[in-house]
PDB file of C-alpha atoms in Angstrom:
ATOM      1  CA  MET A   1      -0.095   0.110   0.029  1.00  0.00           C
ATOM      2  CA  ALA A   2       1.235   3.429  -0.950  1.00  0.00           C
ATOM      3  CA  ASN A   3       0.548   6.845   0.672  1.00  0.00           C
ATOM      4  CA  ASP A   4       0.814  10.173  -0.947  1.00  0.00           C
ATOM      5  CA  ASN A   5      -0.288  12.002   2.104  1.00  0.00           C
ATOM      6  CA  GLU A   6      -3.783  12.579   0.414  1.00  0.00           C
ATOM      7  CA  ASN A   7      -4.768   9.139  -0.963  1.00  0.00           C
ATOM      8  CA  LEU A   8      -4.113   5.473  -0.052  1.00  0.00           C
ATOM      9  CA  ARG A   9      -3.312   3.220  -2.980  1.00  0.00           C
ATOM     10  CA  GLU A  10      -3.068  -0.465  -3.130  1.00  0.00           C
ATOM     11  CA  LYS A  11      -3.211  -3.163  -5.854  1.00  0.00           C
ATOM     12  CA  ARG A  12      -5.593  -6.093  -5.695  1.00  0.00           C
ATOM     13  CA  SER A  13      -6.824  -8.802  -7.990  1.00  0.00           C
ATOM     14  CA  LEU A  14     -10.527  -8.707  -7.142  1.00  0.00           C
ATOM     15  CA  PRO A  15     -12.725  -6.286  -9.205  1.00  0.00           C
ATOM     16  CA  PRO A  16     -14.895  -3.437  -7.806  1.00  0.00           C
ATOM     17  CA  ALA A  17     -17.865  -4.842  -5.948  1.00  0.00           C
ATOM     18  CA  ASP A  18     -20.349  -2.191  -7.309  1.00  0.00           C
ATOM     19  CA  TYR A  19     -19.480  -0.882 -10.723  1.00  0.00           C
ATOM     20  CA  ILE A  20     -16.990  -1.019 -13.738  1.00  0.00           C
ATOM     21  CA  PHE A  21     -16.960   1.531 -16.379  1.00  0.00           C
ATOM     22  CA  LYS A  22     -14.796   1.033 -19.558  1.00  0.00           C
ATOM     23  CA  ILE A  23     -13.915   3.961 -21.741  1.00  0.00           C
ATOM     24  CA  LYS A  24     -13.089   3.307 -25.388  1.00  0.00           C
ATOM     25  CA  SER A  25     -11.455   5.789 -27.861  1.00  0.00           C
ATOM     26  CA  PHE A  26     -10.054   7.573 -24.759  1.00  0.00           C
ATOM     27  CA  ASN A  27      -7.943   9.862 -26.805  1.00  0.00           C
ATOM     28  CA  LEU A  28     -11.010  11.406 -28.493  1.00  0.00           C
ATOM     29  CA  LEU A  29     -12.203  12.483 -25.088  1.00  0.00           C
ATOM     30  CA  ALA A  30      -8.838  13.619 -23.834  1.00  0.00           C
ATOM     31  CA  ASP A  31      -8.470  15.826 -27.037  1.00  0.00           C
ATOM     32  CA  SER A  32     -11.959  17.276 -26.930  1.00  0.00           C
ATOM     33  CA  THR A  33     -13.138  20.329 -25.197  1.00  0.00           C
ATOM     34  CA  VAL A  34     -15.111  18.324 -22.632  1.00  0.00           C
ATOM     35  CA  ASP A  35     -13.725  19.115 -19.154  1.00  0.00           C
ATOM     36  CA  ARG A  36     -16.225  16.933 -17.222  1.00  0.00           C
ATOM     37  CA  PHE A  37     -18.407  13.880 -18.042  1.00  0.00           C
ATOM     38  CA  GLU A  38     -20.569  11.485 -16.168  1.00  0.00           C
ATOM     39  CA  SER A  39     -20.937   7.679 -16.305  1.00  0.00           C
ATOM     40  CA  GLY A  40     -24.308   5.919 -16.275  1.00  0.00           C
ATOM     41  CA  VAL A  41     -26.304   5.286 -13.024  1.00  0.00           C
ATOM     42  CA  PHE A  42     -25.570   2.446 -10.786  1.00  0.00           C
ATOM     43  CA  GLU A  43     -27.017   1.272  -7.533  1.00  0.00           C
ATOM     44  CA  SER A  44     -25.239   0.592  -4.144  1.00  0.00           C
ATOM     45  CA  GLY A  45     -26.347   0.457  -0.586  1.00  0.00           C
ATOM     46  CA  GLY A  46     -29.918   1.508  -1.606  1.00  0.00           C
ATOM     47  CA  TYR A  47     -28.874   4.595  -3.351  1.00  0.00           C
ATOM     48  CA  TYR A  48     -28.147   5.593  -7.019  1.00  0.00           C
ATOM     49  CA  TRP A  49     -24.609   6.876  -8.036  1.00  0.00           C
ATOM     50  CA  ARG A  50     -22.477   8.011 -10.906  1.00  0.00           C
ATOM     51  CA  LEU A  51     -18.691   8.264 -11.489  1.00  0.00           C
ATOM     52  CA  VAL A  52     -17.599  11.770 -12.656  1.00  0.00           C
ATOM     53  CA  PHE A  53     -14.532  12.131 -14.847  1.00  0.00           C
ATOM     54  CA  TYR A  54     -12.416  15.177 -15.224  1.00  0.00           C
ATOM     55  CA  PRO A  55      -9.937  14.042 -18.031  1.00  0.00           C
ATOM     56  CA  LYS A  56      -7.798  17.263 -17.935  1.00  0.00           C
ATOM     57  CA  GLY A  57      -7.882  17.369 -14.094  1.00  0.00           C
ATOM     58  CA  LYS A  58      -9.971  19.247 -11.481  1.00  0.00           C
ATOM     59  CA  GLY A  59      -7.672  21.585  -9.511  1.00  0.00           C
ATOM     60  CA  SER A  60      -4.664  19.888 -10.862  1.00  0.00           C
ATOM     61  CA  SER A  61      -3.947  19.973 -14.772  1.00  0.00           C
ATOM     62  CA  ASP A  62      -1.408  17.128 -14.670  1.00  0.00           C
ATOM     63  CA  HIS A  63      -3.737  14.487 -13.198  1.00  0.00           C
ATOM     64  CA  LEU A  64      -6.932  12.611 -14.189  1.00  0.00           C
ATOM     65  CA  SER A  65      -9.566  13.498 -11.374  1.00  0.00           C
ATOM     66  CA  LEU A  66     -12.077  10.963 -10.640  1.00  0.00           C
ATOM     67  CA  TYR A  67     -15.202  11.517  -8.308  1.00  0.00           C
ATOM     68  CA  LEU A  68     -18.154   9.824  -6.867  1.00  0.00           C
ATOM     69  CA  LYS A  69     -21.537  11.455  -7.221  1.00  0.00           C
ATOM     70  CA  ILE A  70     -24.829  10.669  -5.480  1.00  0.00           C
ATOM     71  CA  ASP A  71     -27.401  10.943  -8.105  1.00  0.00           C
ATOM     72  CA  GLU A  72     -30.449  13.405  -8.357  1.00  0.00           C
ATOM     73  CA  SER A  73     -32.865  10.570  -8.729  1.00  0.00           C
ATOM     74  CA  ASN A  74     -32.629   9.453  -5.121  1.00  0.00           C
ATOM     75  CA  SER A  75     -35.393  10.065  -2.731  1.00  0.00           C
ATOM     76  CA  TYR A  76     -34.960  10.989   0.782  1.00  0.00           C
ATOM     77  CA  PRO A  77     -37.151  10.946   3.811  1.00  0.00           C
ATOM     78  CA  ASN A  78     -36.610  14.644   4.638  1.00  0.00           C
ATOM     79  CA  ALA A  79     -34.921  17.667   3.301  1.00  0.00           C
ATOM     80  CA  ALA A  80     -32.039  17.571   5.644  1.00  0.00           C
ATOM     81  CA  TRP A  81     -30.792  14.333   4.180  1.00  0.00           C
ATOM     82  CA  SER A  82     -27.303  12.950   4.445  1.00  0.00           C
ATOM     83  CA  VAL A  83     -25.634   9.647   3.469  1.00  0.00           C
ATOM     84  CA  ASN A  84     -22.487   8.462   5.200  1.00  0.00           C
ATOM     85  CA  VAL A  85     -20.190   6.145   3.143  1.00  0.00           C
ATOM     86  CA  CYS A  86     -16.802   4.533   2.861  1.00  0.00           C
ATOM     87  CA  TYR A  87     -15.738   4.161  -0.774  1.00  0.00           C
ATOM     88  CA  ARG A  88     -12.947   3.246  -3.069  1.00  0.00           C
ATOM     89  CA  LEU A  89     -12.370   4.244  -6.700  1.00  0.00           C
ATOM     90  CA  PHE A  90     -10.471   1.976  -9.282  1.00  0.00           C
ATOM     91  CA  VAL A  91      -8.422   1.772 -12.403  1.00  0.00           C
ATOM     92  CA  TYR A  92      -7.737  -1.539 -14.129  1.00  0.00           C
ATOM     93  CA  ASP A  93      -4.150  -2.606 -14.948  1.00  0.00           C
ATOM     94  CA  GLN A  94      -4.611  -4.447 -18.329  1.00  0.00           C
ATOM     95  CA  ILE A  95      -1.045  -5.891 -18.259  1.00  0.00           C
ATOM     96  CA  ARG A  96      -1.065  -7.453 -14.779  1.00  0.00           C
ATOM     97  CA  LYS A  97      -4.841  -8.048 -14.583  1.00  0.00           C
ATOM     98  CA  ASP A  98      -5.330  -6.407 -11.342  1.00  0.00           C
ATOM     99  CA  TYR A  99      -6.852  -3.115 -10.040  1.00  0.00           C
ATOM    100  CA  LEU A 100      -5.323  -0.036  -8.389  1.00  0.00           C
ATOM    101  CA  ALA A 101      -7.635   0.993  -5.617  1.00  0.00           C
ATOM    102  CA  VAL A 102      -7.565   4.555  -4.263  1.00  0.00           C
ATOM    103  CA  GLN A 103      -9.130   5.861  -1.031  1.00  0.00           C
ATOM    104  CA  ASP A 104      -9.042   8.888   1.164  1.00  0.00           C
ATOM    105  CA  ALA A 105      -5.975   8.613   3.493  1.00  0.00           C
ATOM    106  CA  LYS A 106      -7.370  11.167   5.917  1.00  0.00           C
ATOM    107  CA  SER A 107     -10.891   9.909   6.652  1.00  0.00           C
ATOM    108  CA  GLY A 108     -12.561   6.657   5.601  1.00  0.00           C
ATOM    109  CA  LEU A 109     -15.923   7.870   6.441  1.00  0.00           C
ATOM    110  CA  ARG A 110     -17.256  10.637   4.138  1.00  0.00           C
ATOM    111  CA  THR A 111     -20.767  12.405   3.921  1.00  0.00           C
ATOM    112  CA  PHE A 112     -22.944  13.313   0.929  1.00  0.00           C
ATOM    113  CA  ASP A 113     -25.652  15.796   1.500  1.00  0.00           C
ATOM    114  CA  GLN A 114     -27.340  18.816  -0.164  1.00  0.00           C
ATOM    115  CA  GLN A 115     -24.271  20.798  -0.168  1.00  0.00           C
ATOM    116  CA  THR A 116     -21.886  17.906  -1.111  1.00  0.00           C
ATOM    117  CA  SER A 117     -23.082  15.763  -3.942  1.00  0.00           C
ATOM    118  CA  GLU A 118     -19.577  14.822  -5.215  1.00  0.00           C
ATOM    119  CA  LEU A 119     -16.564  13.529  -3.523  1.00  0.00           C
ATOM    120  CA  GLY A 120     -13.470  11.979  -4.790  1.00  0.00           C
ATOM    121  CA  PHE A 121      -9.780  12.560  -5.856  1.00  0.00           C
ATOM    122  CA  ASP A 122      -8.432  15.714  -7.720  1.00  0.00           C
ATOM    123  CA  LYS A 123      -5.183  13.664  -8.083  1.00  0.00           C
ATOM    124  CA  PHE A 124      -6.447  10.211  -8.826  1.00  0.00           C
ATOM    125  CA  LEU A 125      -3.803   9.395 -11.483  1.00  0.00           C
ATOM    126  CA  THR A 126      -1.136  11.364 -13.265  1.00  0.00           C
ATOM    127  CA  LEU A 127      -1.591  11.886 -16.742  1.00  0.00           C
ATOM    128  CA  ALA A 128       1.902  10.720 -17.292  1.00  0.00           C
ATOM    129  CA  GLU A 129       1.105   7.345 -15.521  1.00  0.00           C
ATOM    130  CA  LEU A 130      -2.187   7.002 -17.470  1.00  0.00           C
ATOM    131  CA  ASN A 131      -0.327   7.496 -20.696  1.00  0.00           C
ATOM    132  CA  GLN A 132       2.607   5.246 -19.855  1.00  0.00           C
ATOM    133  CA  HIS A 133       2.098   1.903 -21.747  1.00  0.00           C
ATOM    134  CA  LEU A 134       4.078  -0.126 -19.197  1.00  0.00           C
ATOM    135  CA  LYS A 135       1.599   0.956 -16.522  1.00  0.00           C
ATOM    136  CA  GLY A 136      -1.131  -0.861 -18.224  1.00  0.00           C
ATOM    137  CA  TYR A 137      -3.977   1.552 -17.532  1.00  0.00           C
ATOM    138  CA  LEU A 138      -4.511   2.827 -21.059  1.00  0.00           C
ATOM    139  CA  LEU A 139      -4.005   0.089 -23.788  1.00  0.00           C
ATOM    140  CA  ASN A 140      -5.413   0.068 -27.306  1.00  0.00           C
ATOM    141  CA  ASN A 141      -6.985   3.439 -26.384  1.00  0.00           C
ATOM    142  CA  THR A 142      -9.182   1.913 -23.774  1.00  0.00           C
ATOM    143  CA  CYS A 143      -9.125   2.171 -19.913  1.00  0.00           C
ATOM    144  CA  THR A 144     -11.413   0.968 -17.268  1.00  0.00           C
ATOM    145  CA  PHE A 145     -12.528   2.331 -13.901  1.00  0.00           C
ATOM    146  CA  GLY A 146     -14.682   1.267 -10.947  1.00  0.00           C
ATOM    147  CA  ALA A 147     -16.341   1.977  -7.672  1.00  0.00           C
ATOM    148  CA  GLU A 148     -17.005   0.172  -4.347  1.00  0.00           C
ATOM    149  CA  ILE A 149     -19.331   1.885  -1.935  1.00  0.00           C
ATOM    150  CA  TYR A 150     -20.156   0.932   1.690  1.00  0.00           C
ATOM    151  CA  VAL A 151     -23.189   2.816   2.970  1.00  0.00           C
ATOM    152  CA  ILE A 152     -23.255   3.248   6.729  1.00  0.00           C
ATOM    153  CA  LYS A 153     -26.935   2.934   7.720  1.00  0.00           C
ATOM    154  CA  PRO A 154     -28.476   5.671   9.863  1.00  0.00           C
ATOM    155  CA  THR A 155     -29.170   5.137  13.553  1.00  0.00           C
ATOM    156  CA  ASP A 156     -32.544   5.245  15.146  1.00  0.00           C
ATOM    157  CA  THR A 157     -34.052   8.347  17.035  1.00  0.00           C
ATOM    158  CA  GLU A 158     -32.134   7.332  20.158  1.00  0.00           C
ATOM    159  CA  GLY A 159     -28.802   7.197  18.192  1.00  0.00           C
ATOM    160  CA  THR A 160     -28.380   3.373  18.518  1.00  0.00           C
ATOM    161  CA  LEU A 161     -28.362   0.819  15.843  1.00  0.00           C
ATOM    162  CA  SER A 162     -31.488  -1.306  15.315  1.00  0.00           C
ATOM    163  CA  LYS A 163     -29.453  -4.345  16.146  1.00  0.00           C
ATOM    164  CA  GLU A 164     -26.572  -4.584  18.739  1.00  0.00           C
ATOM    165  CA  ASP A 165     -24.567  -7.492  19.870  1.00  0.00           C
ATOM    166  CA  SER A 166     -22.119  -7.609  22.870  1.00  0.00           C
ATOM    167  CA  LEU A 167     -19.709 -10.232  24.127  1.00  0.00           C
ATOM    168  CA  ALA A 168     -18.397 -10.711  27.764  1.00  0.00           C
ATOM    169  CA  VAL A 169     -15.851 -13.287  28.915  1.00  0.00           C
ATOM    170  CA  ILE A 170     -16.393 -15.081  32.201  1.00  0.00           C
ATOM    171  CA  ARG A 171     -14.893 -17.901  34.195  1.00  0.00           C
ATOM    172  CA  GLU A 172     -16.962 -20.394  36.194  1.00  0.00           C
ATOM    173  CA  ARG A 173     -15.267 -22.480  38.793  1.00  0.00           C
ATOM    174  CA  GLY A 174     -16.205 -25.906  39.866  1.00  0.00           C
ATOM    175  CA  ILE A 175     -14.988 -28.559  42.409  1.00  0.00           C
ATOM    176  CA  ASP A 176     -14.222 -31.943  41.003  1.00  0.00           C
ATOM    177  CA  ARG A 177     -15.468 -34.624  43.266  1.00  0.00           C
ATOM    178  CA  GLY A 178     -13.913 -33.299  46.401  1.00  0.00           C
ATOM    179  CA  CYS A 179     -10.589 -32.346  44.872  1.00  0.00           C
ATOM    180  CA  ASN A 180      -9.414 -28.849  45.466  1.00  0.00           C
ATOM    181  CA  GLN A 181      -8.777 -28.340  41.762  1.00  0.00           C
ATOM    182  CA  PHE A 182     -10.666 -25.758  39.718  1.00  0.00           C
ATOM    183  CA  VAL A 183     -11.747 -27.927  36.732  1.00  0.00           C
ATOM    184  CA  ASN A 184     -14.876 -27.214  34.621  1.00  0.00           C
ATOM    185  CA  CYS A 185     -15.717 -24.080  32.736  1.00  0.00           C
ATOM    186  CA  LEU A 186     -19.204 -23.599  31.203  1.00  0.00           C
ATOM    187  CA  PHE A 187     -20.004 -22.091  27.832  1.00  0.00           C
ATOM    188  CA  THR A 188     -23.227 -20.448  28.077  1.00  0.00           C
ATOM    189  CA  ALA A 189     -25.114 -18.412  25.399  1.00  0.00           C
ATOM    190  CA  PHE A 190     -28.031 -16.076  26.328  1.00  0.00           C
ATOM    191  CA  ILE A 191     -29.959 -15.427  23.221  1.00  0.00           C
ATOM    192  CA  LYS A 192     -32.809 -12.871  23.249  1.00  0.00           C
ATOM    193  CA  SER A 193     -36.207 -14.408  23.556  1.00  0.00           C
ATOM    194  CA  ILE A 194     -34.649 -17.873  24.013  1.00  0.00           C
ATOM    195  CA  LYS A 195     -33.900 -19.505  27.423  1.00  0.00           C
ATOM    196  CA  THR A 196     -30.341 -20.100  28.611  1.00  0.00           C
ATOM    197  CA  LEU A 197     -28.573 -22.727  26.493  1.00  0.00           C
ATOM    198  CA  ILE A 198     -25.907 -24.798  27.760  1.00  0.00           C
ATOM    199  CA  ILE A 199     -23.376 -25.288  24.820  1.00  0.00           C
ATOM    200  CA  ASP A 200     -20.545 -27.350  26.265  1.00  0.00           C
ATOM    201  CA  ARG A 201     -18.588 -28.110  29.406  1.00  0.00           C
ATOM    202  CA  VAL A 202     -14.755 -28.009  28.864  1.00  0.00           C
ATOM    203  CA  PRO A 203     -11.755 -27.137  31.340  1.00  0.00           C
ATOM    204  CA  CYS A 204     -11.108 -23.844  29.839  1.00  0.00           C
ATOM    205  CA  LEU A 205     -12.423 -20.216  29.701  1.00  0.00           C
ATOM    206  CA  GLY A 206     -16.171 -19.859  29.517  1.00  0.00           C
ATOM    207  CA  ILE A 207     -17.846 -17.299  27.255  1.00  0.00           C
ATOM    208  CA  LEU A 208     -21.054 -15.487  28.065  1.00  0.00           C
ATOM    209  CA  LEU A 209     -22.682 -14.072  24.936  1.00  0.00           C
ATOM    210  CA  ASN A 210     -25.355 -11.481  24.996  1.00  0.00           C
ATOM    211  CA  LEU A 211     -27.368 -10.992  21.629  1.00  0.00           C
ATOM    212  CA  GLU A 212     -29.602  -7.959  21.836  1.00  0.00           C
TER     213      GLU A 212
END
């Protein structure tokens, strides 16, 4: 994993979980007067999204800029909506058959709302890297990008999740037929709406598991 103080970068073989977008005849796009264009709509985590490309850079003329946009077609329960996400954006290495994944180095959790509909990377990839054949990102005038989004679901009105589990560790001591040795420990599971279940008896540490 590499860190350029702004973005974390790592290679992986698995493709993006949510969306892949292939651009053909990339040179026509790069040589055009188009400063910004959007991908098609895709769904992840119950919301609709788009990738937004700045082929000549956004705030950095020597980089390709890539952003994630929450689409206008989404509906929200109220006007003061917000969507919290962790996301990664990708570019495909066609030579090594793997993906370069980029994510924010400062904060894994980001928020989309009425004021912030786009989040991403001004310096996603240098144009020099993109155009260098040996890097494998742009071959036969084709390049492929992707997105992976994990939506953090909102809490309820009391600020707690709708389901919560907890784990505590206990030790139960027993006397083995008059001997002064501590022997048996009891594994016990307490499950909501179910009576206490005895799982096993072994001479080791017992676990008390509370599932709310």
